[in-house]
Amino acid sequence: MRIRFLFLFLMTLCMRNAVAEDLLQVVPQSIVPGSTSADAHCFTLEMKNDETFTAFQFDIYLPDGMELDEVGPIVFSKRFPSTPGRPNPIYTHVYDCRRHDEGFWRVIVYSMKNDPISGNSGDLLYMYYVTDESLKLGIHPVQIKNVVMAISGTQDVKPDDSSSFFYTEGYDASSVGKLDFSGLTGYVAPDVVAKTNEMIAGNESLTEMDLSSIDEAGGTFVSSNPNCLRYVSQGTPIAESMNGENNVVEMSDNGNTCSRYVLTDGYDANVSVPFTAASASYSRTVPSAGWYSLCLPYSVPAKDGMTVEHFESLDAQKAIINFVDGSVEANVPCIFRTESTKVDFTAENVSVETTPDKLSDGLFTGTYATINNEELNGGYALHSDGRGFGSIGGTTYIPPFRAYVAYKSDIELMSVVHGGTTGLSAVDGYEGRLDIYNDGQAVKVKAIAGNEIVYVRSMDGRLLKRQSLNAGESMLLHLEKGIYLINNKKVIVK
């Protein structure tokens, strides 16, 4: 029985050591630009310790534009033994705090009597700081390194390095599009993760978190936007802890990968770093069968029974927008026709491209973020029946993963020609009015019936020639090599 009891006791000790966390960390908090000694601004260091300790030392790496206040950098917490005194308590511990040439501050705290520091958690030091007025608004990483805790005269403990952050006064993370934690390295404690999640709670505009320099975290960074990408380094404990979750990109010198890239309709998205997705998916529910616009950051093979077209040209004179056969390509806006009210675009082992500054295919512009009417400044949105693009009204907005025609005009409706320039007959009253003959060098244009105005344009929309033809009349065009539009029909001159 005694042996059994001793065995259980040793097991208990092993378990206690396994779960114990010796950690010195900065508590995330706001800092004030332009702080001086007279302002007496400080931040807090917490110590979690498994054993009672008597002395310790550490190096602290502060953000650029921030230093410890040399007038009086440190005040001890109630965890240090003291006796009453005026105006302050008299502590048995003393400190030495010096700035090294390499930019960090080394702090040593000790007691000549080898008195223990009480407690196993909570505030340890209050450190006073000064800052430059030019300190930028945002998040500023701070690191604690090379910690040594003296347990007795012959023992010591060396906790892992830890990272935390300050944020400048007035900084609001509830609407930021990207959270850059690339300056946080090593271990990030649960308190830091919890504070981060608190700051970004409800932020549906957050599309990316850069966690790639963090080795391990004491919790999970959570976004209110299901499309938010979280970048981590491959093979790290934080990457392993997020294994199986959606939209986690593992960074590696051999290429970045994501096991499941899942886009949810109605939420913003952005991609700053390209990666390969083992599976990628996006789905949408539409009100009825018809034509709809689309823009995705990855290519998708054509679905059976679905027609996909790309923008080709716009003829403002005739209020016509022409589309040609195409496919769903990464970052290229398109339109598609579906007979089903539920559509999905799923692919495997696809490249997810970096989001360009503008998702534009000529005048056809896509978006991965909601665009309100005030931002649109005019334009045309596609009617679901495919009959045309209507002028965007005062209450219209463009949701993510859609596209619109970025063109301002007084015309209420732009008709759509589907299937390419050979499909011009789809526009009422347009068919058979011109006969265009092209031998590859000279182009002959003849009016078939009635009076017809011929417009010759370059592919970027510039009007090169305009001429009126009566029925039976013709004109001969000598054009340089290139591609032209003659009344919205594509003509190639070799």
mmCIF file of N, CA and C in Angstrom, residues 314-359:
data_model
loop_
_atom_site.group_PDB
_atom_site.id
_atom_site.type_symbol
_atom_site.label_atom_id
_atom_site.label_comp_id
_atom_site.label_asym_id
_atom_site.label_seq_id
_atom_site.Cartn_x
_atom_site.Cartn_y
_atom_site.Cartn_z
ATOM 1 N N LEU A 314 -18.402 47.440 -74.267
ATOM 2 C CA LEU A 314 -19.611 48.217 -74.015
ATOM 3 C C LEU A 314 -19.782 49.229 -75.136
ATOM 4 N N ASP A 315 -20.959 49.278 -75.721
ATOM 5 C CA ASP A 315 -21.278 50.245 -76.775
ATOM 6 C C ASP A 315 -22.313 51.205 -76.202
ATOM 7 N N ALA A 316 -21.826 52.372 -75.749
ATOM 8 C CA ALA A 316 -22.725 53.334 -75.119
ATOM 9 C C ALA A 316 -23.717 53.912 -76.114
ATOM 10 N N GLN A 317 -23.315 54.026 -77.388
ATOM 11 C CA GLN A 317 -24.217 54.587 -78.398
ATOM 12 C C GLN A 317 -25.467 53.733 -78.539
ATOM 13 N N LYS A 318 -25.301 52.435 -78.436
ATOM 14 C CA LYS A 318 -26.427 51.529 -78.612
ATOM 15 C C LYS A 318 -26.890 50.924 -77.293
ATOM 16 N N ALA A 319 -26.268 51.369 -76.172
ATOM 17 C CA ALA A 319 -26.639 50.872 -74.851
ATOM 18 C C ALA A 319 -26.561 49.345 -74.798
ATOM 19 N N ILE A 320 -25.417 48.818 -75.256
ATOM 20 C CA ILE A 320 -25.222 47.372 -75.329
ATOM 21 C C ILE A 320 -23.945 46.996 -74.568
ATOM 22 N N ILE A 321 -24.033 45.941 -73.764
ATOM 23 C CA ILE A 321 -22.856 45.353 -73.127
ATOM 24 C C ILE A 321 -22.704 43.948 -73.671
ATOM 25 N N ASN A 322 -21.528 43.645 -74.178
ATOM 26 C CA ASN A 322 -21.297 42.368 -74.833
ATOM 27 C C ASN A 322 -20.466 41.451 -73.941
ATOM 28 N N PHE A 323 -20.905 40.198 -73.814
ATOM 29 C CA PHE A 323 -20.182 39.182 -73.058
ATOM 30 C C PHE A 323 -19.853 38.001 -73.964
ATOM 31 N N VAL A 324 -18.705 37.369 -73.695
ATOM 32 C CA VAL A 324 -18.255 36.234 -74.489
ATOM 33 C C VAL A 324 -18.105 35.010 -73.587
ATOM 34 N N ASP A 325 -18.117 33.845 -74.194
ATOM 35 C CA ASP A 325 -17.968 32.606 -73.441
ATOM 36 C C ASP A 325 -16.658 32.599 -72.657
ATOM 37 N N GLY A 326 -16.701 32.087 -71.455
ATOM 38 C CA GLY A 326 -15.499 32.042 -70.627
ATOM 39 C C GLY A 326 -15.635 31.007 -69.533
ATOM 40 N N SER A 327 -14.848 31.184 -68.471
ATOM 41 C CA SER A 327 -14.879 30.285 -67.327
ATOM 42 C C SER A 327 -14.597 31.100 -66.075
ATOM 43 N N VAL A 328 -14.774 30.490 -64.909
ATOM 44 C CA VAL A 328 -14.495 31.176 -63.650
ATOM 45 C C VAL A 328 -12.992 31.149 -63.415
ATOM 46 N N GLU A 329 -12.356 32.314 -63.544
ATOM 47 C CA GLU A 329 -10.909 32.448 -63.376
ATOM 48 C C GLU A 329 -10.618 33.274 -62.131
ATOM 49 N N ALA A 330 -9.489 33.019 -61.523
ATOM 50 C CA ALA A 330 -9.117 33.716 -60.293
ATOM 51 C C ALA A 330 -9.049 35.217 -60.506
ATOM 52 N N ASN A 331 -9.783 35.959 -59.668
ATOM 53 C CA ASN A 331 -9.763 37.423 -59.650
ATOM 54 C C ASN A 331 -10.244 38.065 -60.942
ATOM 55 N N VAL A 332 -11.011 37.345 -61.741
ATOM 56 C CA VAL A 332 -11.573 37.886 -62.984
ATOM 57 C C VAL A 332 -13.090 37.876 -62.860
ATOM 58 N N PRO A 333 -13.742 39.043 -62.842
ATOM 59 C CA PRO A 333 -15.199 39.069 -62.719
ATOM 60 C C PRO A 333 -15.865 38.444 -63.939
ATOM 61 N N CYS A 334 -17.012 37.800 -63.729
ATOM 62 C CA CYS A 334 -17.735 37.151 -64.812
ATOM 63 C C CYS A 334 -19.220 37.147 -64.480
ATOM 64 N N ILE A 335 -20.029 36.655 -65.429
ATOM 65 C CA ILE A 335 -21.431 36.405 -65.162
ATOM 66 C C ILE A 335 -21.705 34.934 -65.442
ATOM 67 N N PHE A 336 -22.703 34.382 -64.774
ATOM 68 C CA PHE A 336 -23.040 32.979 -64.994
ATOM 69 C C PHE A 336 -24.557 32.821 -64.989
ATOM 70 N N ARG A 337 -25.011 31.835 -65.723
ATOM 71 C CA ARG A 337 -26.423 31.512 -65.720
ATOM 72 C C ARG A 337 -26.620 30.162 -65.050
ATOM 73 N N THR A 338 -27.623 30.117 -64.151
ATOM 74 C CA THR A 338 -27.935 28.880 -63.442
ATOM 75 C C THR A 338 -29.423 28.608 -63.512
ATOM 76 N N GLU A 339 -29.782 27.350 -63.505
ATOM 77 C CA GLU A 339 -31.183 26.948 -63.454
ATOM 78 C C GLU A 339 -31.590 26.599 -62.029
ATOM 79 N N SER A 340 -30.610 26.572 -61.120
ATOM 80 C CA SER A 340 -30.867 26.203 -59.738
ATOM 81 C C SER A 340 -30.785 27.424 -58.840
ATOM 82 N N THR A 341 -31.483 27.380 -57.726
ATOM 83 C CA THR A 341 -31.424 28.489 -56.775
ATOM 84 C C THR A 341 -30.263 28.352 -55.792
ATOM 85 N N LYS A 342 -29.615 27.200 -55.789
ATOM 86 C CA LYS A 342 -28.440 26.996 -54.931
ATOM 87 C C LYS A 342 -27.253 26.655 -55.828
ATOM 88 N N VAL A 343 -26.247 27.501 -55.813
ATOM 89 C CA VAL A 343 -25.072 27.277 -56.654
ATOM 90 C C VAL A 343 -23.839 27.160 -55.768
ATOM 91 N N ASP A 344 -22.897 26.337 -56.188
ATOM 92 C CA ASP A 344 -21.644 26.223 -55.441
ATOM 93 C C ASP A 344 -20.490 26.126 -56.430
ATOM 94 N N PHE A 345 -19.375 26.668 -56.000
ATOM 95 C CA PHE A 345 -18.168 26.667 -56.828
ATOM 96 C C PHE A 345 -17.059 26.022 -56.000
ATOM 97 N N THR A 346 -16.865 24.740 -56.229
ATOM 98 C CA THR A 346 -15.931 23.942 -55.444
ATOM 99 C C THR A 346 -14.804 23.430 -56.325
ATOM 100 N N ALA A 347 -13.593 23.478 -55.791
ATOM 101 C CA ALA A 347 -12.436 22.983 -56.540
ATOM 102 C C ALA A 347 -11.451 22.360 -55.571
ATOM 103 N N GLU A 348 -10.590 21.513 -56.089
ATOM 104 C CA GLU A 348 -9.570 20.861 -55.276
ATOM 105 C C GLU A 348 -8.178 21.174 -55.820
ATOM 106 N N ASN A 349 -7.225 21.286 -54.889
ATOM 107 C CA ASN A 349 -5.828 21.552 -55.242
ATOM 108 C C ASN A 349 -5.711 22.737 -56.197
ATOM 109 N N VAL A 350 -6.242 23.870 -55.764
ATOM 110 C CA VAL A 350 -6.241 25.070 -56.593
ATOM 111 C C VAL A 350 -5.328 26.133 -56.000
ATOM 112 N N SER A 351 -4.854 27.002 -56.862
ATOM 113 C CA SER A 351 -4.049 28.142 -56.433
ATOM 114 C C SER A 351 -4.977 29.299 -56.096
ATOM 115 N N VAL A 352 -4.815 29.825 -54.906
ATOM 116 C CA VAL A 352 -5.575 31.003 -54.486
ATOM 117 C C VAL A 352 -4.651 32.210 -54.640
ATOM 118 N N GLU A 353 -5.062 33.129 -55.492
ATOM 119 C CA GLU A 353 -4.190 34.231 -55.876
ATOM 120 C C GLU A 353 -4.309 35.411 -54.909
ATOM 121 N N THR A 354 -3.251 36.233 -54.885
ATOM 122 C CA THR A 354 -3.280 37.471 -54.114
ATOM 123 C C THR A 354 -4.320 38.418 -54.690
ATOM 124 N N THR A 355 -5.060 39.070 -53.832
ATOM 125 C CA THR A 355 -6.078 40.017 -54.277
ATOM 126 C C THR A 355 -5.406 41.243 -54.888
ATOM 127 N N PRO A 356 -5.665 41.553 -56.160
ATOM 128 C CA PRO A 356 -5.064 42.740 -56.777
ATOM 129 C C PRO A 356 -5.708 44.017 -56.250
ATOM 130 N N ASP A 357 -5.070 45.156 -56.555
ATOM 131 C CA ASP A 357 -5.614 46.433 -56.102
ATOM 132 C C ASP A 357 -7.000 46.679 -56.688
ATOM 133 N N LYS A 358 -7.218 46.192 -57.914
ATOM 134 C CA LYS A 358 -8.518 46.368 -58.550
ATOM 135 C C LYS A 358 -8.895 45.098 -59.278
ATOM 136 N N LEU A 359 -10.086 44.593 -58.983
ATOM 137 C CA LEU A 359 -10.577 43.369 -59.621
ATOM 138 C C LEU A 359 -11.342 43.772 -60.880
#
